[in-house]
Amino acid sequence: MNKWKALAGSLIIGGALTTSGLVMAFPDGDHGPRGHHKGGFHREHMFDRLADELDLTEGQIAQLEANREAGKENRKADRKAMREVHKQLREAIESGADQAALDTLAVKLGQLEVKKFQQMHEQRTQFESILTPEQKTRLDELKAKREARHEKRMQRWKDSQNDE
């Protein structure tokens, strides 16, 4: 059981450090050098494409935008809390804090991660609840295609790793 806790803690801390590095590299939600800055250009483009693929009605789009807007402040507060815990964790590691202090921060970080996944699930559930049966079928087809592309890329990556 202790090995599991150690592994879980290591994964959480590793993820925290990686994420905090990204937050430091692109503060204030800037997504980096590709021109996808504040305003979520990439996300909006993906949403528009999905709306076209599913042939969403204006009413459905309005409902989705209302749902997204309703949770905007909570998501902003959660991101701020996540950044703060990352900062605390980074400072604790740099100052040589004991394992108990790191574990406490890891628990906080884990709770925030779980909350984020719960919110994502809720958003996905809300999204799917406004779709017609035909749109749900089309969404399932799009998911299957995406998964197949992902598997193909992963296989190519694995093959390239074996060649080295």
XYZ file of C-alpha atoms in Angstrom:
164
model
C 0.000 0.000 0.000
C 2.858 2.394 0.792
C 4.328 1.816 -2.672
C 0.998 2.795 -4.209
C 0.884 5.979 -2.139
C 4.457 6.792 -3.074
C 3.711 6.218 -6.765
C 0.518 8.281 -6.631
C 2.328 11.090 -4.829
C 5.169 11.013 -7.343
C 2.729 11.176 -10.257
C 0.853 14.077 -8.715
C 4.021 15.991 -7.903
C 5.474 15.284 -11.339
C 2.297 16.485 -12.989
C 2.256 19.541 -10.771
C 5.791 20.450 -11.680
C 5.162 19.946 -15.378
C 1.946 21.942 -15.281
C 3.509 24.689 -13.206
C 6.296 24.952 -15.775
C 3.713 25.436 -18.496
C 1.867 28.009 -16.405
C 5.117 29.892 -15.885
C 5.970 29.666 -19.593
C 2.542 30.883 -20.722
C 0.978 32.951 -17.915
C -2.496 34.430 -18.074
C -3.826 31.682 -20.325
C -1.591 32.523 -23.293
C -1.211 29.326 -25.309
C 2.197 30.013 -26.717
C 3.801 30.874 -30.005
C 1.151 29.583 -32.401
C -1.009 32.673 -32.127
C -3.675 30.967 -30.017
C -3.706 33.662 -27.382
C -6.320 34.784 -24.927
C -9.794 34.371 -26.224
C -9.331 30.675 -26.921
C -8.968 30.862 -30.721
C -8.083 27.174 -30.993
C -10.943 26.100 -28.713
C -13.408 28.279 -30.618
C -12.223 26.871 -33.942
C -12.632 23.315 -32.645
C -16.097 24.129 -31.294
C -17.157 25.679 -34.595
C -15.920 22.626 -36.475
C -17.747 20.263 -34.126
C -20.912 22.375 -34.393
C -20.687 22.057 -38.190
C -19.964 18.313 -38.038
C -22.957 17.713 -35.763
C -25.144 20.267 -37.557
C -26.064 21.978 -34.289
C -28.993 24.367 -34.341
C -28.690 27.996 -33.258
C -30.664 27.081 -30.131
C -28.262 24.280 -29.263
C -25.258 26.562 -29.768
C -26.866 29.242 -27.589
C -27.536 26.660 -24.850
C -23.934 25.424 -24.971
C -22.602 28.970 -24.763
C -24.924 29.714 -21.828
C -23.734 26.557 -20.035
C -20.107 27.494 -20.634
C -20.644 31.064 -19.467
C -22.455 29.908 -16.307
C -19.396 28.051 -15.026
C -16.776 30.515 -16.227
C -16.117 32.235 -12.877
C -15.871 28.921 -11.011
C -13.372 27.566 -13.539
C -11.341 30.767 -13.274
C -11.244 30.470 -9.472
C -10.264 26.805 -9.708
C -7.405 27.600 -12.107
C -6.193 30.285 -9.715
C -6.300 27.803 -6.822
C -4.397 25.256 -8.900
C -1.694 27.794 -9.738
C -1.401 28.713 -6.064
C -0.956 25.084 -4.972
C 1.615 24.568 -7.759
C 3.477 27.627 -6.509
C 3.365 26.375 -2.916
C 4.557 22.951 -3.984
C 7.412 24.380 -6.028
C 8.475 26.593 -3.121
C 8.193 23.708 -0.658
C 10.407 21.478 -2.793
C 12.948 24.247 -3.330
C 13.085 24.984 0.396
C 13.572 21.308 1.265
C 10.226 20.799 3.008
C 9.592 17.473 4.709
C 7.547 14.712 3.115
C 4.495 15.420 5.293
C 4.278 18.982 3.970
C 4.685 17.751 0.388
C 2.022 15.095 0.949
C -0.404 17.738 2.242
C 0.129 19.819 -0.885
C -0.180 16.704 -3.047
C -3.570 15.972 -1.476
C -4.740 19.531 -2.207
C -3.515 19.229 -5.773
C -5.183 15.845 -6.164
C -8.480 17.238 -4.899
C -8.314 20.083 -7.412
C -7.515 17.630 -10.224
C -10.467 15.425 -9.260
C -12.731 18.477 -9.171
C -11.512 19.471 -12.648
C -12.302 15.997 -14.023
C -15.738 16.083 -12.386
C -16.441 19.455 -13.992
C -15.281 18.191 -17.385
C -17.592 15.202 -17.016
C -20.472 17.504 -16.088
C -19.783 19.703 -19.129
C -19.674 16.670 -21.407
C -22.940 15.380 -19.903
C -24.604 18.773 -20.437
C -23.313 18.875 -24.005
C -24.592 15.412 -24.837
C -27.954 16.096 -23.181
C -28.852 18.723 -25.790
C -28.002 16.507 -28.771
C -30.581 14.684 -30.841
C -30.204 10.895 -31.210
C -28.769 11.435 -34.712
C -26.239 13.950 -33.406
C -25.227 11.564 -30.614
C -24.626 8.839 -33.196
C -22.510 11.239 -35.277
C -20.580 12.267 -32.157
C -19.841 8.605 -31.409
C -18.571 8.179 -34.978
C -16.305 11.227 -34.621
C -14.968 9.902 -31.312
C -14.219 6.516 -32.908
C -12.346 8.191 -35.782
C -10.343 10.305 -33.341
C -9.486 7.238 -31.266
C -8.371 5.351 -34.392
C -6.100 8.254 -35.399
C -4.700 8.356 -31.876
C -3.999 4.617 -31.879
C -2.285 4.910 -35.259
C -0.071 7.749 -34.003
C 0.763 5.808 -30.839
C 1.726 2.767 -32.890
C 3.969 4.875 -35.131
C 5.563 6.374 -32.016
C 6.104 2.927 -30.481
C 7.601 1.696 -33.741
C 9.959 4.681 -33.844
C 11.029 3.982 -30.246
C 11.832 0.375 -31.125
C 13.972 1.490 -34.076
C 16.286 3.510 -31.834
